[in-house]
mmCIF file of C-alpha atoms in Angstrom:
data_model
loop_
_atom_site.group_PDB
_atom_site.id
_atom_site.type_symbol
_atom_site.label_atom_id
_atom_site.label_comp_id
_atom_site.label_asym_id
_atom_site.label_seq_id
_atom_site.Cartn_x
_atom_site.Cartn_y
_atom_site.Cartn_z
ATOM 1 C CA MET A 1 -11.379 3.253 -42.106
ATOM 2 C CA LEU A 2 -7.952 3.639 -41.734
ATOM 3 C CA TRP A 3 -8.481 5.716 -38.443
ATOM 4 C CA ILE A 4 -10.332 2.887 -36.970
ATOM 5 C CA TRP A 5 -7.305 0.363 -37.530
ATOM 6 C CA LEU A 6 -5.159 3.144 -36.138
ATOM 7 C CA VAL A 7 -7.019 3.361 -33.012
ATOM 8 C CA ALA A 8 -7.289 -0.365 -32.721
ATOM 9 C CA GLY A 9 -3.514 -0.745 -33.092
ATOM 10 C CA ILE A 10 -2.875 1.901 -30.334
ATOM 11 C CA LEU A 11 -5.206 0.181 -28.056
ATOM 12 C CA VAL A 12 -3.543 -3.345 -28.677
ATOM 13 C CA ALA A 13 -0.067 -1.708 -28.292
ATOM 14 C CA GLY A 14 -1.262 -0.133 -24.895
ATOM 15 C CA MET A 15 -2.575 -3.603 -23.595
ATOM 16 C CA LEU A 16 0.589 -5.318 -24.705
ATOM 17 C CA LEU A 17 2.721 -2.624 -22.768
ATOM 18 C CA PHE A 18 0.651 -3.059 -19.780
ATOM 19 C CA VAL A 19 0.504 -6.946 -19.601
ATOM 20 C CA PHE A 20 4.153 -7.272 -20.445
ATOM 21 C CA SER A 21 5.407 -4.716 -17.908
ATOM 22 C CA ASP A 22 5.863 -4.743 -14.172
ATOM 23 C CA ILE A 23 3.778 -2.760 -11.516
ATOM 24 C CA HIS A 24 5.895 -0.980 -9.216
ATOM 25 C CA ILE A 25 4.806 0.211 -5.847
ATOM 26 C CA ARG A 26 6.846 2.365 -3.548
ATOM 27 C CA PHE A 27 5.921 3.221 0.053
ATOM 28 C CA ARG A 28 7.539 5.935 1.889
ATOM 29 C CA TYR A 29 6.644 6.965 5.544
ATOM 30 C CA SER A 30 8.496 9.424 7.636
ATOM 31 C CA ARG A 31 7.987 10.934 11.090
ATOM 32 C CA VAL A 32 9.914 13.960 12.261
ATOM 33 C CA GLU A 33 8.846 15.069 15.724
ATOM 34 C CA ASN A 34 5.103 15.423 15.422
ATOM 35 C CA ASP A 35 4.935 15.550 11.605
ATOM 36 C CA ASP A 36 3.990 12.452 9.673
ATOM 37 C CA THR A 37 4.034 12.013 6.044
ATOM 38 C CA LEU A 38 2.945 8.962 3.924
ATOM 39 C CA ALA A 39 3.596 8.652 -0.019
ATOM 40 C CA VAL A 40 2.741 5.968 -2.411
ATOM 41 C CA ASP A 41 3.980 5.893 -6.011
ATOM 42 C CA ILE A 42 2.475 3.381 -8.618
ATOM 43 C CA ARG A 43 4.448 3.022 -11.997
ATOM 44 C CA GLY A 44 3.451 0.801 -14.908
ATOM 45 C CA MET A 45 3.794 0.302 -18.625
ATOM 46 C CA PHE A 46 7.299 0.777 -18.593
ATOM 47 C CA GLY A 47 7.036 4.133 -16.870
ATOM 48 C CA LEU A 48 4.108 5.505 -18.947
ATOM 49 C CA LEU A 49 1.679 5.173 -16.276
ATOM 50 C CA ARG A 50 2.517 6.896 -12.998
ATOM 51 C CA LEU A 51 0.575 7.745 -9.978
ATOM 52 C CA HIS A 52 1.464 9.574 -6.784
ATOM 53 C CA TYR A 53 -0.553 9.604 -3.634
ATOM 54 C CA LYS A 54 0.592 11.578 -0.637
ATOM 55 C CA VAL A 55 -0.867 11.876 2.858
ATOM 56 C CA PRO A 56 0.876 15.011 4.164
ATOM 57 C CA LEU A 57 -1.421 15.342 7.318
ATOM 58 C CA ILE A 58 -1.846 12.840 9.755
ATOM 59 C CA GLU A 59 -3.249 14.574 13.133
ATOM 60 C CA TRP A 60 -4.923 13.027 16.248
ATOM 61 C CA GLU A 61 -8.361 14.830 16.337
ATOM 62 C CA GLY A 62 -9.743 13.448 19.814
ATOM 63 C CA ARG A 63 -12.098 10.978 18.391
ATOM 64 C CA GLY A 64 -9.682 9.780 15.672
ATOM 65 C CA PHE A 65 -6.894 10.457 13.036
ATOM 66 C CA ARG A 66 -7.481 13.062 10.509
ATOM 67 C CA LEU A 67 -6.019 12.411 7.048
ATOM 68 C CA ARG A 68 -5.549 14.440 4.047
ATOM 69 C CA LEU A 69 -5.061 12.349 0.828
ATOM 70 C CA GLU A 70 -3.596 14.011 -2.286
ATOM 71 C CA GLN A 71 -3.139 12.614 -5.793
ATOM 72 C CA MET A 72 -0.153 14.546 -7.667
ATOM 73 C CA ASN A 73 1.002 14.764 -10.909
ATOM 74 C CA ARG A 74 4.835 14.319 -10.581
ATOM 75 C CA LYS A 75 5.630 15.858 -13.773
ATOM 76 C CA LEU A 76 3.783 19.014 -13.590
ATOM 77 C CA ASN A 77 4.099 19.041 -9.931
ATOM 78 C CA GLU A 78 0.149 19.870 -9.656
ATOM 79 C CA LEU A 79 -2.416 18.855 -7.458
ATOM 80 C CA LEU A 80 -5.202 16.448 -9.180
ATOM 81 C CA ASP A 81 -7.407 15.512 -6.432
ATOM 82 C CA GLU A 82 -7.681 15.853 -2.443
ATOM 83 C CA HIS A 83 -9.565 14.017 -0.060
ATOM 84 C CA LYS A 84 -9.960 14.567 3.709
ATOM 85 C CA THR A 85 -11.216 11.974 6.068
ATOM 86 C CA VAL A 86 -11.071 11.039 9.836
ATOM 87 C CA ILE A 87 -10.369 7.451 10.730
ATOM 88 C CA THR A 88 -12.262 6.583 13.842
ATOM 89 C CA ARG A 89 -12.604 3.485 16.106
ATOM 90 C CA GLU A 90 -16.071 3.035 14.682
ATOM 91 C CA LYS A 91 -14.693 3.048 10.955
ATOM 92 C CA ILE A 92 -11.867 0.606 12.075
ATOM 93 C CA GLU A 93 -14.487 -1.723 13.496
ATOM 94 C CA GLN A 94 -16.630 -1.382 10.445
ATOM 95 C CA PHE A 95 -13.786 -2.135 8.258
ATOM 96 C CA PHE A 96 -12.988 -5.552 10.067
ATOM 97 C CA HIS A 97 -16.622 -6.362 9.905
ATOM 98 C CA LYS A 98 -16.907 -5.877 6.225
ATOM 99 C CA THR A 99 -13.772 -7.807 5.808
ATOM 100 C CA LYS A 100 -15.323 -10.801 7.704
ATOM 101 C CA ILE A 101 -18.408 -10.622 5.314
ATOM 102 C CA LEU A 102 -16.048 -10.645 2.243
ATOM 103 C CA LEU A 103 -14.228 -13.665 3.559
ATOM 104 C CA ALA A 104 -17.592 -15.630 4.073
ATOM 105 C CA HIS A 105 -18.624 -14.691 0.527
ATOM 106 C CA THR A 106 -15.548 -15.459 -1.391
ATOM 107 C CA ALA A 107 -14.277 -18.937 -2.034
ATOM 108 C CA GLU A 108 -10.658 -19.320 -0.454
ATOM 109 C CA LEU A 109 -9.967 -15.565 -0.172
ATOM 110 C CA VAL A 110 -7.088 -15.813 2.172
ATOM 111 C CA GLU A 111 -5.374 -18.560 -0.131
ATOM 112 C CA TRP A 112 -5.804 -16.001 -2.950
ATOM 113 C CA THR A 113 -4.139 -13.321 -1.065
ATOM 114 C CA LYS A 114 -1.238 -15.393 -0.180
ATOM 115 C CA SER A 115 -0.868 -16.474 -3.782
ATOM 116 C CA VAL A 116 -0.649 -12.901 -5.016
ATOM 117 C CA LEU A 117 1.659 -11.754 -2.202
ATOM 118 C CA SER A 118 4.064 -15.089 -3.140
ATOM 119 C CA ARG A 119 4.326 -13.516 -6.597
ATOM 120 C CA THR A 120 5.152 -10.160 -5.289
ATOM 121 C CA VAL A 121 8.903 -9.161 -5.117
ATOM 122 C CA CYS A 122 10.245 -6.535 -2.605
ATOM 123 C CA THR A 123 12.997 -4.749 -4.350
ATOM 124 C CA GLU A 124 14.131 -2.321 -1.571
ATOM 125 C CA LEU A 125 13.501 -2.212 2.176
ATOM 126 C CA SER A 126 15.103 0.633 4.253
ATOM 127 C CA TRP A 127 14.147 1.762 7.789
ATOM 128 C CA VAL A 128 16.213 4.322 9.836
ATOM 129 C CA THR A 129 15.133 5.409 13.358
ATOM 130 C CA ARG A 130 16.724 7.913 15.528
ATOM 131 C CA ILE A 131 15.582 7.730 19.129
ATOM 132 C CA GLY A 132 16.836 9.569 22.323
ATOM 133 C CA LEU A 133 14.887 9.872 25.674
ATOM 134 C CA GLY A 134 17.580 12.164 27.464
ATOM 135 C CA ASP A 135 18.636 9.285 29.636
ATOM 136 C CA ALA A 136 21.571 7.032 28.385
ATOM 137 C CA ALA A 137 20.449 3.776 29.900
ATOM 138 C CA ASP A 138 16.699 4.354 28.814
ATOM 139 C CA THR A 139 17.771 5.200 25.372
ATOM 140 C CA ALA A 140 19.935 2.043 25.133
ATOM 141 C CA VAL A 141 16.997 -0.255 26.214
ATOM 142 C CA THR A 142 14.536 1.423 23.923
ATOM 143 C CA THR A 143 17.004 1.146 21.256
ATOM 144 C CA GLY A 144 17.272 -2.764 21.815
ATOM 145 C CA VAL A 145 13.379 -2.984 21.853
ATOM 146 C CA VAL A 146 12.933 -1.044 18.525
ATOM 147 C CA TRP A 147 15.639 -3.521 16.976
ATOM 148 C CA GLY A 148 13.561 -6.363 18.198
ATOM 149 C CA ILE A 149 10.362 -4.889 16.702
ATOM 150 C CA LYS A 150 11.986 -4.271 13.296
ATOM 151 C CA THR A 151 13.428 -7.503 12.933
ATOM 152 C CA SER A 152 9.830 -9.193 13.977
ATOM 153 C CA ILE A 153 8.172 -7.180 11.341
ATOM 154 C CA LEU A 154 10.850 -8.125 8.634
ATOM 155 C CA GLY A 155 10.538 -11.846 9.519
ATOM 156 C CA TYR A 156 6.723 -11.492 9.250
ATOM 157 C CA LEU A 157 7.041 -10.053 5.905
ATOM 158 C CA LEU A 158 9.326 -12.571 4.429
ATOM 159 C CA ARG A 159 6.739 -15.179 5.013
ATOM 160 C CA PHE A 160 4.589 -13.980 2.378
ATOM 161 C CA VAL A 161 6.890 -11.581 0.053
ATOM 162 C CA ARG A 162 10.054 -12.696 -1.781
ATOM 163 C CA LEU A 163 12.835 -10.266 -0.956
ATOM 164 C CA GLU A 164 15.170 -9.600 -3.924
ATOM 165 C CA ALA A 165 17.297 -6.887 -2.194
ATOM 166 C CA ARG A 166 19.134 -6.834 1.174
ATOM 167 C CA PRO A 167 17.253 -4.889 3.708
ATOM 168 C CA SER A 168 18.665 -1.980 5.426
ATOM 169 C CA LEU A 169 17.610 -1.590 9.054
ATOM 170 C CA ASN A 170 19.217 0.891 11.266
ATOM 171 C CA VAL A 171 18.547 2.300 14.961
ATOM 172 C CA GLN A 172 20.632 5.393 15.838
ATOM 173 C CA PRO A 173 20.466 6.202 19.550
ATOM 174 C CA GLN A 174 20.725 9.756 20.495
ATOM 175 C CA PHE A 175 22.131 9.753 24.010
ATOM 176 C CA ASN A 176 22.410 13.534 24.488
ATOM 177 C CA ARG A 177 18.996 14.548 23.681
ATOM 178 C CA THR A 178 15.361 13.958 23.421
ATOM 179 C CA MET A 179 13.914 13.007 19.960
ATOM 180 C CA PHE A 180 12.241 10.638 17.857
ATOM 181 C CA SER A 181 12.446 10.313 13.947
ATOM 182 C CA THR A 182 11.749 7.459 11.563
ATOM 183 C CA GLU A 183 12.045 6.948 7.869
ATOM 184 C CA ALA A 184 10.907 3.687 6.058
ATOM 185 C CA VAL A 185 10.979 3.142 2.310
ATOM 186 C CA CYS A 186 9.443 -0.098 0.934
ATOM 187 C CA LYS A 187 9.242 -1.097 -2.981
ATOM 188 C CA PHE A 188 7.403 -3.993 -4.556
ATOM 189 C CA LYS A 189 7.033 -5.128 -8.165
ATOM 190 C CA LEU A 190 4.353 -7.614 -9.468
ATOM 191 C CA LYS A 191 4.081 -8.830 -13.216
ATOM 192 C CA ALA A 192 1.171 -7.025 -14.696
ATOM 193 C CA LEU A 193 0.053 -10.163 -16.577
ATOM 194 C CA TYR A 194 -0.113 -11.885 -13.422
ATOM 195 C CA ALA A 195 -2.020 -9.009 -11.706
ATOM 196 C CA VAL A 196 -4.596 -9.497 -14.513
ATOM 197 C CA TYR A 197 -4.780 -13.296 -14.218
ATOM 198 C CA ALA A 198 -5.207 -12.752 -10.177
ATOM 199 C CA ALA A 199 -7.986 -10.291 -10.810
ATOM 200 C CA PHE A 200 -9.713 -12.981 -13.002
ATOM 201 C CA ARG A 201 -9.228 -15.593 -10.365
ATOM 202 C CA LEU A 202 -10.759 -13.414 -7.664
ATOM 203 C CA LEU A 203 -13.862 -12.863 -9.938
ATOM 204 C CA VAL A 204 -14.173 -16.688 -10.520
ATOM 205 C CA ARG A 205 -13.991 -17.065 -6.595
ATOM 206 C CA ILE A 206 -16.593 -14.341 -5.920
ATOM 207 C CA LEU A 207 -18.930 -15.994 -8.512
ATOM 208 C CA ARG A 208 -18.348 -19.415 -6.963
ATOM 209 C CA ALA A 209 -19.569 -18.431 -3.590
ATOM 210 C CA LYS A 210 -23.341 -18.138 -2.749
ATOM 211 C CA GLY A 211 -24.247 -14.410 -3.045
ATOM 212 C CA GLY A 212 -20.721 -13.449 -3.474
ATOM 213 C CA LEU A 213 -20.996 -10.886 -6.240
ATOM 214 C CA ARG A 214 -24.090 -9.333 -4.738
ATOM 215 C CA THR A 215 -22.200 -8.981 -1.499
ATOM 216 C CA TRP A 216 -19.144 -7.309 -3.146
ATOM 217 C CA ARG A 217 -21.197 -4.859 -4.855
ATOM 218 C CA LYS A 218 -23.277 -3.996 -1.708
ATOM 219 C CA ILE A 219 -20.101 -3.400 0.311
ATOM 220 C CA TRP A 220 -18.028 -1.515 -2.300
ATOM 221 C CA PHE A 221 -20.646 0.328 -4.186
ATOM 222 C CA LYS A 222 -23.180 1.204 -1.758
ATOM 223 C CA PRO A 223 -22.725 3.815 0.872
ATOM 224 C CA SER A 224 -22.168 2.689 4.473
#
């Protein structure tokens, strides 16, 4: 009987650790010459839960982009899972089609998304780009264009997410050579308790819409 209470206590402690912690998500994207790397780190339960996903390969394959997704154990530095896929125009169109269906079968899904984003805090944002076109005038003009793109993206992000740290944006012109490299790091955090509450609200909105639950199950749990 004692072991039952022990297991129950561990489960309750784990749930309390989760709901009173923050969920931290870190995105890092870099491109150097023709090499692209995307990494996503998820941390929760005060560091006890750690997930690391990496896309070390992004290649143009003629009909789309070929990706290789890896799930890593950061502590043991070992590969847990690997998945390969090709992102084609047809898959992108199919994604937007499914999104429209979900919007039609979920009560106020856009408002729910905005509500979740409003409770999300950006704790770090840095983006460094080095660009050179071989010609000083062309490089200077392109540098200004890149600055404009970055500030526009930042302004759009701040419409939905609260920024806690000062953003670090930098564009470094390389006047004497031809090159392009960029590295962006973005960290977000969200209260785990609010994430649970938001998931419950989403379920309620799905159930309120006619055929909502059936539609979500059909899209997410049945092969396309």
